[in-house]
XYZ file of C-alpha atoms in Angstrom:
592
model
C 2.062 15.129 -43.690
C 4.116 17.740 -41.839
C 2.981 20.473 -40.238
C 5.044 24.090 -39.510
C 4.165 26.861 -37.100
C 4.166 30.279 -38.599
C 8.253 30.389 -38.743
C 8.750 27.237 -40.273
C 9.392 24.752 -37.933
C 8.468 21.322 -37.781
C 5.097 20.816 -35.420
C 5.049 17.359 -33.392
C 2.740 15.104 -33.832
C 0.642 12.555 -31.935
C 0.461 8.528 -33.205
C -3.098 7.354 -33.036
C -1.494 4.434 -31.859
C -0.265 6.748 -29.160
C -3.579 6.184 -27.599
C -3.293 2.767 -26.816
C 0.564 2.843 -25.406
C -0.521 5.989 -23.490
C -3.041 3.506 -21.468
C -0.722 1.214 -20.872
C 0.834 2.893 -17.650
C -2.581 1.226 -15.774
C -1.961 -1.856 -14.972
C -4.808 -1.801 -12.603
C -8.375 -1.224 -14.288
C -9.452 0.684 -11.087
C -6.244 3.329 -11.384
C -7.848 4.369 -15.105
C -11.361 4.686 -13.119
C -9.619 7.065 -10.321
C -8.301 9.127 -13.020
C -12.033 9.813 -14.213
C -13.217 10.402 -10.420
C -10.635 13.357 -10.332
C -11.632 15.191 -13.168
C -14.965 15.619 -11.842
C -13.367 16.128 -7.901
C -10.759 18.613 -9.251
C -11.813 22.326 -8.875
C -12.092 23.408 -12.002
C -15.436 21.096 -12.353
C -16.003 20.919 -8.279
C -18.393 18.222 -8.403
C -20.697 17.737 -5.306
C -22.022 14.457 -7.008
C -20.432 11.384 -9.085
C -22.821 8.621 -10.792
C -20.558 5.223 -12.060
C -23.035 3.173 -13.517
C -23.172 0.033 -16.440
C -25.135 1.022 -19.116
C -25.916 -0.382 -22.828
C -26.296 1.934 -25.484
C -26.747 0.028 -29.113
C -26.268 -3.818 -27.452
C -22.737 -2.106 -26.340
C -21.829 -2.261 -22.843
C -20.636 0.867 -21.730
C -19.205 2.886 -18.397
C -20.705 6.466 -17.892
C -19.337 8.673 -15.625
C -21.622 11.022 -14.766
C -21.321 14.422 -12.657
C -23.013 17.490 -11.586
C -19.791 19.602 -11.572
C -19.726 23.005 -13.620
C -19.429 21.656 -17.103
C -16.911 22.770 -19.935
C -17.165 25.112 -22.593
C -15.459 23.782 -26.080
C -12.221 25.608 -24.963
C -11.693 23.724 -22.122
C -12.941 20.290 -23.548
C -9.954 20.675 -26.290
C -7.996 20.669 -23.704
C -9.013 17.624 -21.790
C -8.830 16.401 -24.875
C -5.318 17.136 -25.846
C -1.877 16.174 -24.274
C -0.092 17.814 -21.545
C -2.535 20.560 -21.326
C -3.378 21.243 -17.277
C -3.955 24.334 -15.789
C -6.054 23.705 -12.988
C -5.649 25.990 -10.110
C -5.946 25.566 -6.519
C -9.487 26.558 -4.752
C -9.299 27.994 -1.091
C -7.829 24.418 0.390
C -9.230 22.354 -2.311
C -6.158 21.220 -4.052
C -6.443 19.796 -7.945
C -5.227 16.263 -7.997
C -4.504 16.741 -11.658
C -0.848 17.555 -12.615
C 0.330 16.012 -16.217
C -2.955 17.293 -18.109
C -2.990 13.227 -19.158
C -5.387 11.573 -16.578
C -8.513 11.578 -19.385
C -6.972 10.375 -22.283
C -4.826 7.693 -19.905
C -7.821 6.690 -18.537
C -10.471 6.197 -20.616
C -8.501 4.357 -23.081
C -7.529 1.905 -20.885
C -10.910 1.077 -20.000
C -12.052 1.038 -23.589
C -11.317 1.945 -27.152
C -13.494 4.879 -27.664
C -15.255 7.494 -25.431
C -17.646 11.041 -25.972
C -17.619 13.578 -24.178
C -20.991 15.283 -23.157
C -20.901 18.656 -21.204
C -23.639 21.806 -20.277
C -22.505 24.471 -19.001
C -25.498 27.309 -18.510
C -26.809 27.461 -22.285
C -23.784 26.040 -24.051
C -23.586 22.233 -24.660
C -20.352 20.479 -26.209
C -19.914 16.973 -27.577
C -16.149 15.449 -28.435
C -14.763 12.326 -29.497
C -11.799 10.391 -28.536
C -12.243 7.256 -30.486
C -9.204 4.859 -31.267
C -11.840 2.800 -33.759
C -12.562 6.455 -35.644
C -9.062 7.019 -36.065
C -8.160 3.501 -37.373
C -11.401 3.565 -39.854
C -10.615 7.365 -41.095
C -7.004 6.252 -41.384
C -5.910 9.084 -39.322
C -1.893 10.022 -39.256
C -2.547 12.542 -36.159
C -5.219 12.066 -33.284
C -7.534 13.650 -34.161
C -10.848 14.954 -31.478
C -13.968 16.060 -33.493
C -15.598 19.144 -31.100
C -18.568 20.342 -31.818
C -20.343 23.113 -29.308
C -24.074 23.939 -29.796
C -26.000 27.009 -28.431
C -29.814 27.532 -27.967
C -31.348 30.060 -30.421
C -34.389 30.756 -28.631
C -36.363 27.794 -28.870
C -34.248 25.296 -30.873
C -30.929 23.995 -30.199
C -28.022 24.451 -33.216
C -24.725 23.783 -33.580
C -22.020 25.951 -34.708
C -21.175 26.443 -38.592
C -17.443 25.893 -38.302
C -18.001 22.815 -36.442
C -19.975 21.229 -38.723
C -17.455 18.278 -40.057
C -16.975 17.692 -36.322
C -20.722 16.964 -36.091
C -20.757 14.832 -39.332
C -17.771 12.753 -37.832
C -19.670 12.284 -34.020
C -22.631 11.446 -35.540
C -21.348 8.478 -38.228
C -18.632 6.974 -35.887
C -20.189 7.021 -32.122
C -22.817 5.229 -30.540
C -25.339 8.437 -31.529
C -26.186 8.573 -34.791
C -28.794 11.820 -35.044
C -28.586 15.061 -33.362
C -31.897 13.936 -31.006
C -29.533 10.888 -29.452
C -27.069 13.762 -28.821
C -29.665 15.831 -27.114
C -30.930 13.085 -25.283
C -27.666 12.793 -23.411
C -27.874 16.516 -22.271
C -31.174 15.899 -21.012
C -29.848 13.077 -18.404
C -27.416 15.678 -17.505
C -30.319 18.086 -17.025
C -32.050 15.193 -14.833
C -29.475 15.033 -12.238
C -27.739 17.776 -12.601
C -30.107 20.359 -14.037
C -27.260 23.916 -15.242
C -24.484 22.170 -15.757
C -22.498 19.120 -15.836
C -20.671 16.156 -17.707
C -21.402 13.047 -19.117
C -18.513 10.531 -19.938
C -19.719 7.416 -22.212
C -16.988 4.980 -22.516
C -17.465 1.500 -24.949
C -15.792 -1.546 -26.942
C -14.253 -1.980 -23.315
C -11.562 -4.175 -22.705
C -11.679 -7.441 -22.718
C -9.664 -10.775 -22.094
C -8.051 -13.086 -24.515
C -11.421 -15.140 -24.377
C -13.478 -12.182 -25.146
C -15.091 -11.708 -21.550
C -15.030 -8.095 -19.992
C -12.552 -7.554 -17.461
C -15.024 -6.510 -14.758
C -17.930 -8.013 -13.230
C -21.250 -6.665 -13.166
C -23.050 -9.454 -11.798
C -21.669 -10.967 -8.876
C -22.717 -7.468 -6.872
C -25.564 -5.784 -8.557
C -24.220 -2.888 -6.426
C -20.679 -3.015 -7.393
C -18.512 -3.323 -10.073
C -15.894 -5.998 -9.829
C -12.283 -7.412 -11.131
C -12.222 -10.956 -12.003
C -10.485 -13.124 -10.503
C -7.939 -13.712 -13.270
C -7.396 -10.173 -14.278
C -6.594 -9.196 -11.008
C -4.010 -12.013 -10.686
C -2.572 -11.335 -14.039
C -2.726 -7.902 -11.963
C -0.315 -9.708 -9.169
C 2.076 -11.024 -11.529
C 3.264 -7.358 -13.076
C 3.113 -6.475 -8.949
C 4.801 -9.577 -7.450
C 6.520 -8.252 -4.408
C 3.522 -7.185 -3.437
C 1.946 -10.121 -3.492
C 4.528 -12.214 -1.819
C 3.509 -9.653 1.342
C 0.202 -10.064 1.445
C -1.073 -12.801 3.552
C -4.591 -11.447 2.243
C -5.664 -9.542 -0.785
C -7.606 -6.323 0.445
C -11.065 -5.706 -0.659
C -10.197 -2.508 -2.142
C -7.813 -4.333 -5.076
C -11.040 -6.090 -6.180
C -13.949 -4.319 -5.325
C -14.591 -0.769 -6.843
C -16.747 0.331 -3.889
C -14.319 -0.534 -1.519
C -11.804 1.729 -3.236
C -13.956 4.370 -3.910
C -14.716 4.540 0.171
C -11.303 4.899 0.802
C -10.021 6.803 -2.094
C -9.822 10.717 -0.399
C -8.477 11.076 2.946
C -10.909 14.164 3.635
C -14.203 13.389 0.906
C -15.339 15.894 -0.923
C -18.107 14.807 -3.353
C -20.396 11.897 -3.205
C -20.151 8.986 -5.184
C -23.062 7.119 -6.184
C -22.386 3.588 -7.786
C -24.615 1.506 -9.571
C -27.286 3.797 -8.223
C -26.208 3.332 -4.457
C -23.914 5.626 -2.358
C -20.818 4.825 -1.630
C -19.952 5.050 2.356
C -17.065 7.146 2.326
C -14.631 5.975 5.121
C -12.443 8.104 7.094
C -9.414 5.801 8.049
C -8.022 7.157 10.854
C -11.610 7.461 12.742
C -11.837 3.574 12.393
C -8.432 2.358 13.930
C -8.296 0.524 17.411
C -5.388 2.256 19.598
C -5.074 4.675 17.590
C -1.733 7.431 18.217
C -1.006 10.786 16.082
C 2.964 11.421 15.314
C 4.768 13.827 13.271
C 7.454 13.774 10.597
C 9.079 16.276 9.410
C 10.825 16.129 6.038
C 14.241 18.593 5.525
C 11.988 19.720 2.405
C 9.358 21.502 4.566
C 9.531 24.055 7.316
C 6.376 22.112 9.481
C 6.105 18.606 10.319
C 3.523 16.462 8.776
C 1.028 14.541 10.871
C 1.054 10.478 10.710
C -1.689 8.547 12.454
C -1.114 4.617 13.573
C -3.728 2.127 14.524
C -4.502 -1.240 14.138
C -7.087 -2.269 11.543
C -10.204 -3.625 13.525
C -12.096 -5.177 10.246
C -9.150 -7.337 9.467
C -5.194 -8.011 10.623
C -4.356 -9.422 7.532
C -4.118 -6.112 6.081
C -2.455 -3.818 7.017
C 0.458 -1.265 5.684
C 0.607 2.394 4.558
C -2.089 4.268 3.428
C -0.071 6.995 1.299
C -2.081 9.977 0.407
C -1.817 13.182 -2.174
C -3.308 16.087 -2.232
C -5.686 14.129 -0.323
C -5.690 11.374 -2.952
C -4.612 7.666 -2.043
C -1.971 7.414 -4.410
C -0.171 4.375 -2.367
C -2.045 1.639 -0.045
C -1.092 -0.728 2.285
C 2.306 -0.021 1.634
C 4.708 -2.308 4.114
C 7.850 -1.129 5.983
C 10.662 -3.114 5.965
C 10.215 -3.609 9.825
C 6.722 -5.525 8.465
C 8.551 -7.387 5.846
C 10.890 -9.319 8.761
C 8.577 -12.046 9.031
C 8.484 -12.070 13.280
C 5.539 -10.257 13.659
C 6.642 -6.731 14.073
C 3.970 -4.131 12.780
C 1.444 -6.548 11.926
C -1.922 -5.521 12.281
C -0.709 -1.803 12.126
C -2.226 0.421 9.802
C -0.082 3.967 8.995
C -2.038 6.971 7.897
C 0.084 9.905 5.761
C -0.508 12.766 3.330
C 2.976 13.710 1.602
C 2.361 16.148 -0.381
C 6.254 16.944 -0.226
C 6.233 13.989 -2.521
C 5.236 13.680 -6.515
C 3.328 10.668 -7.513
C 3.958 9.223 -11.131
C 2.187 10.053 -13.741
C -0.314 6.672 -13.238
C -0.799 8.428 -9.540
C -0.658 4.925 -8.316
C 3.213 4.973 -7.251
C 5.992 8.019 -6.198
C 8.727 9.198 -7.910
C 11.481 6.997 -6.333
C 13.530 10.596 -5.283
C 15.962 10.386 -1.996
C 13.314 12.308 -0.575
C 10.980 9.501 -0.785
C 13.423 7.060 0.529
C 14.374 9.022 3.495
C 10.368 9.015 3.844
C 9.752 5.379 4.211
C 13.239 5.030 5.872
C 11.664 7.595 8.767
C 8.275 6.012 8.753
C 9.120 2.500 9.234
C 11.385 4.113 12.548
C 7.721 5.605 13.414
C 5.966 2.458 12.709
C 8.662 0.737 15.276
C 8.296 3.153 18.008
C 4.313 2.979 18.067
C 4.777 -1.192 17.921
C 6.714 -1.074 20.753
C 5.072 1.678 22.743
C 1.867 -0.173 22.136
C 2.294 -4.149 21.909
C 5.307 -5.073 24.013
C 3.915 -2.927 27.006
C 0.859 -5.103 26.827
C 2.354 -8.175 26.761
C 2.821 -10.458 29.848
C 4.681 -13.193 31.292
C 1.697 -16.323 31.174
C 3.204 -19.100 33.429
C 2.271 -22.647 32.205
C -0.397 -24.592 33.912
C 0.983 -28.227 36.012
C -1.722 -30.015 34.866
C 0.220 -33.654 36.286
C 1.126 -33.905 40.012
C 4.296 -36.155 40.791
C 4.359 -38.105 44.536
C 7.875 -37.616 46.329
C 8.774 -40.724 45.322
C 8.394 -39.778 41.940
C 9.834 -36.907 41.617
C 13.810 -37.833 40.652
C 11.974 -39.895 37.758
C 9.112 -36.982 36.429
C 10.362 -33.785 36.924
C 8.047 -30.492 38.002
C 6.652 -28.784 35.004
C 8.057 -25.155 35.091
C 6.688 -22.056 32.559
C 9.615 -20.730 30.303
C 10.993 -17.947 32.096
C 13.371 -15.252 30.936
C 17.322 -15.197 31.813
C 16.472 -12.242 34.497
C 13.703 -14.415 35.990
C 16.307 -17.459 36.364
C 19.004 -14.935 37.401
C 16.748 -13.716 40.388
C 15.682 -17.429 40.615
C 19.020 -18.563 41.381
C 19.709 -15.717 43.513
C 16.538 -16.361 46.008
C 17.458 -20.359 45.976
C 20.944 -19.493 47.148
C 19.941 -17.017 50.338
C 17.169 -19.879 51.021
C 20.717 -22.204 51.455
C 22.005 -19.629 53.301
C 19.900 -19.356 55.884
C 19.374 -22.854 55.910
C 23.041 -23.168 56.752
C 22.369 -20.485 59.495
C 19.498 -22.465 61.426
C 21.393 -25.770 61.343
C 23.852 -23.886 63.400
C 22.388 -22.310 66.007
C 20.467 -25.973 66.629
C 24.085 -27.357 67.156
C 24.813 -24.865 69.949
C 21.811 -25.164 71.406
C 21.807 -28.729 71.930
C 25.475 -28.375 73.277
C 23.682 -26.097 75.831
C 20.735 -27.861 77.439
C 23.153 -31.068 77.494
C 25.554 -29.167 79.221
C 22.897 -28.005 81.909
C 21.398 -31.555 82.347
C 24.483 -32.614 83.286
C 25.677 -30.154 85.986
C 22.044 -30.378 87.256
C 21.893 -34.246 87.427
C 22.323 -36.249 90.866
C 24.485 -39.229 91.331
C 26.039 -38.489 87.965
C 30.028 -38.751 88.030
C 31.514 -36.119 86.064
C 33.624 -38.936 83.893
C 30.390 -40.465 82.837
C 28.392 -37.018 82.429
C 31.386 -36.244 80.293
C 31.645 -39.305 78.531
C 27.667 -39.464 77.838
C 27.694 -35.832 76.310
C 30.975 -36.262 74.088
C 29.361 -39.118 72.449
C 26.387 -37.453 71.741
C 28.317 -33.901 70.849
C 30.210 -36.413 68.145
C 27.131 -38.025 66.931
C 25.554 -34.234 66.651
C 28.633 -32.891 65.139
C 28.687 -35.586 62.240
C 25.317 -35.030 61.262
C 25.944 -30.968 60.927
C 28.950 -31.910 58.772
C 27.432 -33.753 56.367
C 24.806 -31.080 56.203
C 27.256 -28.660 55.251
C 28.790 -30.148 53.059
C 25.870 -30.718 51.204
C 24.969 -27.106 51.512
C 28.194 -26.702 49.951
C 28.241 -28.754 47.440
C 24.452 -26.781 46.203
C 26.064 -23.614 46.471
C 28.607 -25.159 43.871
C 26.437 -26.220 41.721
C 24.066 -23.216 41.988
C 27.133 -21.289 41.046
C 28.279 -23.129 38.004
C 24.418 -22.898 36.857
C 24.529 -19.439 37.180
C 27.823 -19.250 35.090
C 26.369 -21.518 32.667
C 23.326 -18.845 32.545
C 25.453 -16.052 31.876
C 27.262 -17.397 29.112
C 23.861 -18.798 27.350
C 22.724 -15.454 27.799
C 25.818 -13.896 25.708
C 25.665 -16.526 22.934
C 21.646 -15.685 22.362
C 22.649 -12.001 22.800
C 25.321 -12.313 19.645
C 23.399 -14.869 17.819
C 20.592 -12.031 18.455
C 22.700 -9.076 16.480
C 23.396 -11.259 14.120
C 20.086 -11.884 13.017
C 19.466 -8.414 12.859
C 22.157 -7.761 11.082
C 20.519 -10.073 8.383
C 17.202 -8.921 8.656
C 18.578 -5.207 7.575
C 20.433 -6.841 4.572
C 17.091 -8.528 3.819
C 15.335 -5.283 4.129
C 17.677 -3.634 1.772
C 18.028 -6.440 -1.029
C 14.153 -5.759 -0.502
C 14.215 -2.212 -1.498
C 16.659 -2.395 -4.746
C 14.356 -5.409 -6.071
C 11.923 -2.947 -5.626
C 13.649 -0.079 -7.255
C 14.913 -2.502 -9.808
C 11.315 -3.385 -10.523
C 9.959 0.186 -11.439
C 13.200 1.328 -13.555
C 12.286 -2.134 -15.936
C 8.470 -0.981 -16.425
C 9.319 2.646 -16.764
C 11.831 1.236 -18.968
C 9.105 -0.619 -20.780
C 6.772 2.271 -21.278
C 9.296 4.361 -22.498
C 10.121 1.748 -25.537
C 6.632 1.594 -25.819
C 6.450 5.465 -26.748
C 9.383 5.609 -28.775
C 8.175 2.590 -30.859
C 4.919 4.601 -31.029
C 7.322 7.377 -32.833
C 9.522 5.027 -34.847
C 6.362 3.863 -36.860
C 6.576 7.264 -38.688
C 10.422 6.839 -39.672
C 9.834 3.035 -39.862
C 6.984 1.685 -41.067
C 6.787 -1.966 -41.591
C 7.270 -2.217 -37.311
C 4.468 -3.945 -36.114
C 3.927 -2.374 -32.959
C 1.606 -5.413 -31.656
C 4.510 -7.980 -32.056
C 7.726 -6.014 -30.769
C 9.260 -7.472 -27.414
C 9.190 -4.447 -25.077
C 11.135 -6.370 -22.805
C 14.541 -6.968 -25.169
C 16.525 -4.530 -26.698
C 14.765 -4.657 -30.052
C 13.262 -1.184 -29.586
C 16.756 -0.198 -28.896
C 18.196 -0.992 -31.711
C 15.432 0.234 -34.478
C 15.694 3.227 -32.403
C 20.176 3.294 -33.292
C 19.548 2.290 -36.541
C 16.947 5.315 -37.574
C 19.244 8.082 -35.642
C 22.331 7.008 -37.328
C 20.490 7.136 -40.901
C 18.857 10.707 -39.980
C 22.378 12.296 -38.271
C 25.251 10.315 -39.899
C 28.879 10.714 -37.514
C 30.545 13.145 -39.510
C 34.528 12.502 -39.569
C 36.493 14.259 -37.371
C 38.276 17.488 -39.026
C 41.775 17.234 -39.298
């Protein structure tokens, strides 16, 4: 049934069915929980403590969310109920991670079909429901989110006349059938939180095809876990991703892990499955760690980036993209990382951009040209630090000669030499020739001196006709004179061949040189093919959620579409959608 404001125009409404398609932007279980974690980190409830725990209420396993924050009145928990409704405001420097007023509802119902609300704030306690199975047994046409706020009257607790269908509807259709099961839950809240605070019970949780949960309780008693097949069903919808990683971080898997790692600066405790979670400051744990700055044309300062290399494991390694001090993005990899030689790897970037706006699953950003000039500056960043820090460090390790070849040997099993670089053989050749050189030199001056002392021993010799003297020394001048030739030439014919090395050298040198840029030249294409695959990837599942909306709508104006078997991927949507504008606004004909 339609519903009109006071002037007469048409009120929207909400699908129940709305509820499930809403949920659908989480692909990744652990993205609904981090929607649940803000609410109670956000300012309006300020939250100095967070309990996650398994619990079983009724042989149902449920997830409660617990918190000692400062509680809702039944104002405010309409509104976390409701769509699109967020006016949290910013606290000194704490900064709400909140923005669509959809986190709760996006959330929860991912994680399972139905949830209640529990909250105390001083002497006023509130229950609501937000129950896909109460809506589907009421056969509601609107979501609909039974409130019901009770006050103490002096000794007793009652509830509030106006809200007393709410109270009948809680009370058939959640796990808490009498008002004492209600009251029991704001006595927990009393236990660890004593004024105020806010219980979240979620149930009928999701499950696979085979009708086992989707998280592991029992593999950590202390954590709470993906299985293995979710998480690569997880990898599929994600696949570039995957093709990256060499590893899969422990974070992806393992709640804990995320939760240590979820807040750049933390600001409330999280206690799961009734032990603390370590909260890890990234930047304090990198090896070689180096601060840079970036400064977007949107902002009048320059943001702060921190580089390091991850000391628990190589394998990972990336981006960690923060919010508002929320990880929105992690282990995100420049193209320079994507290459495949090696550059960046290891190196672990550390960024808040709040100059950018995440989606509304906060697990992604809006792809904007101000996010692309982002990652197109920080992968130039990531460079310079890989460079500064890894190539300075590296040095030239010669080869060990383990074998030792005899003289004799030597034309048949060559010296083993290290692999040099071209300048190293340059100054190589260079140092061999001036050896030749000088070589050249001291065969010389041994002629002459020879020449010399044969001339004195001559002069100075008795009985010792000058004919003979003459005769004696010429012969042994020739014999002298022959052997320096051939030595010569032989010097010669090295220098030759040291010079047409050395040309040989140069133009090996040019060929790597091109051969070089042209492999660069490839790698960028590769890096950009990489980036519209990417862009092409979001556009289809945005794509996909938004038929998934409109076919929530259509089942009003159409309603033999079964929602559960329409092909979001095709243009079926598409063409329901045509079909039911052209019926409502028919083309009029043109006037003539």
């Amino acid at each position: 049934m339609t519903t009109y404001s006071e002037r007469g125009i048409p009120v929207s409404s909400v699908s129940p069915q709305y509820l499930h398609t809403n949920s659908t932007s989480h692909t990744w279980p652990f993205s609904a929980v981090a929607e649940l974690i803000d609410n109670a980190y956000d300012p309006g409830i300020n939250a100095k403590q967070l309990w996650i725990t398994k619990s079983v209420f009724k042989n149902q396993d449920c997830l409660l969310f617990l918190d000692n924050g400062n509680g809702m009145d039944y104002e405010n928990m309409h509104k976390m109920l409701s769509f699109g409704f967020s006016d949290k405001q910013q606290l000194k420097k704490h900064v709400p991670v909140g923005l669509y007023g959809n986190g709760f509802k996006s959330g929860s119902m991912r994680l399972g079909k139905d949830a209640i609300v529990f909250s105390k704030k001083a002497d006023t306690m509130c229950v609501g429901l937000l129950s896909q199975t109460y809506l589907e047994r009421t056969g509601a046409q609107n979501v609909l989110v039974p409130i019901v706020s009770f006050t103490y009257t002096g000794q007793t607790v009652s509830a509030a006349p106006e809200h007393a269908e709410s109270l009948r509807d809680i009370l058939e259709h959640s796990l808490f059938n009498t008002e004492e099961k209600l009251f029991s839950q704001f006595k927990v809240i009393e236990s660890h939180a004593k004024l105020s605070g806010t219980c979240i019970i979620i149930w009928n949780l999701r499950r696979k095809s085979s009708g086992e949960l989707e998280f592991d309780f029992l593999k950590d008693p202390k954590d709470i876990r993906i299985l293995d097949d979710v998480y690569n069903k997880f990898r599929e919808s994600n696949k570039r991703q995957a093709q990256e990683s060499m590893s899969v971080p422990e974070s992806v898997y393992s709640l804990r892990a995320y939760c240590s790692i979820l807040y750049l600066i933390p600001r409330m405790e999280i206690i799961l499955q009734g032990h603390k979670v370590e909260a890890q400051s990234i930047t304090t744990t990198l090896a070689k760690a180096h601060t840079d700055t970036y400064k977007p044309e949107c902002l009048k300062k320059a943001i702060t980036i921190t580089f390091g290399y991850n000391k628990k494991s190589m394998e990972n390694y990336g981006l960690m993209m923060y919010n508002k001090n929320r990880l929105i993005k992690a282990y995100v990899r420049v193209p320079c990382q994507r290459k495949g030689n090696h550059t960046g790897q290891g190196v672990i970037g550390v960024i808040e951009c709040n100059h950018l706006v995440p989606t509304h699953n906060k697990q992604d950003f809006d792809d904007t040209q101000e996010y692309r000039n982002t990652m197109k500056n920080l992968n130039i960043k990531l460079e310079q630090y890989w460079r500064n820090f890894t190539y300075s460090h590296q040095a030239f390790m010669p080869v060990d000669n383990t074998e030792s070849c005899t003289d004799a040997a030597q034309a048949t099993c060559p010296r083993l030499l290290p692999e040099v670089s071209d300048e190293e053989q340059l100054g190589y050749l260079k140092t061999h020739k001036g050896q030749k050189k000088r070589t050249l030199v001291q065969c010389q001056d041994k002629t002459e001196k020879k020449k010399s002392k044969q001339l004195d021993f001559d002069n100075n010799m008795p009985g010792t006709s000058t004919s003979t003297a003459s005769h004696a020394m010429f012969s042994e001048s020739e014999s002298e004179s022959s052997d320096s030739s051939e030595k010569i030439v032989g010097i010669k014919n090295i220098k030759t061949q040291a010079s047409s090395e050395h040309q040989q050298l140069l133009q090996a040198k040019q060929e790597i040189k091109q051969l070089q840029e042209r492999v660069n030249g490839l790698e960028d294409e590769k890096s950009a093919l990489a980036s519209c695959c990417e862009s092409l990837q979001n556009d289809r599942l945005r794509l996909r959620e938004l038929r998934q909306s409109v076919a929530c709508l259509l089942v009003s104006f159409v309603p033999e579409v079964n929602l559960q078997q329409l092909d979001y991927d095709c243009e079926a949507v598409d063409e329901i959608l045509t079909q039911v504008i052209n019926k409502i606004s028919p083309t009029e004909p043109a006037s003539t």
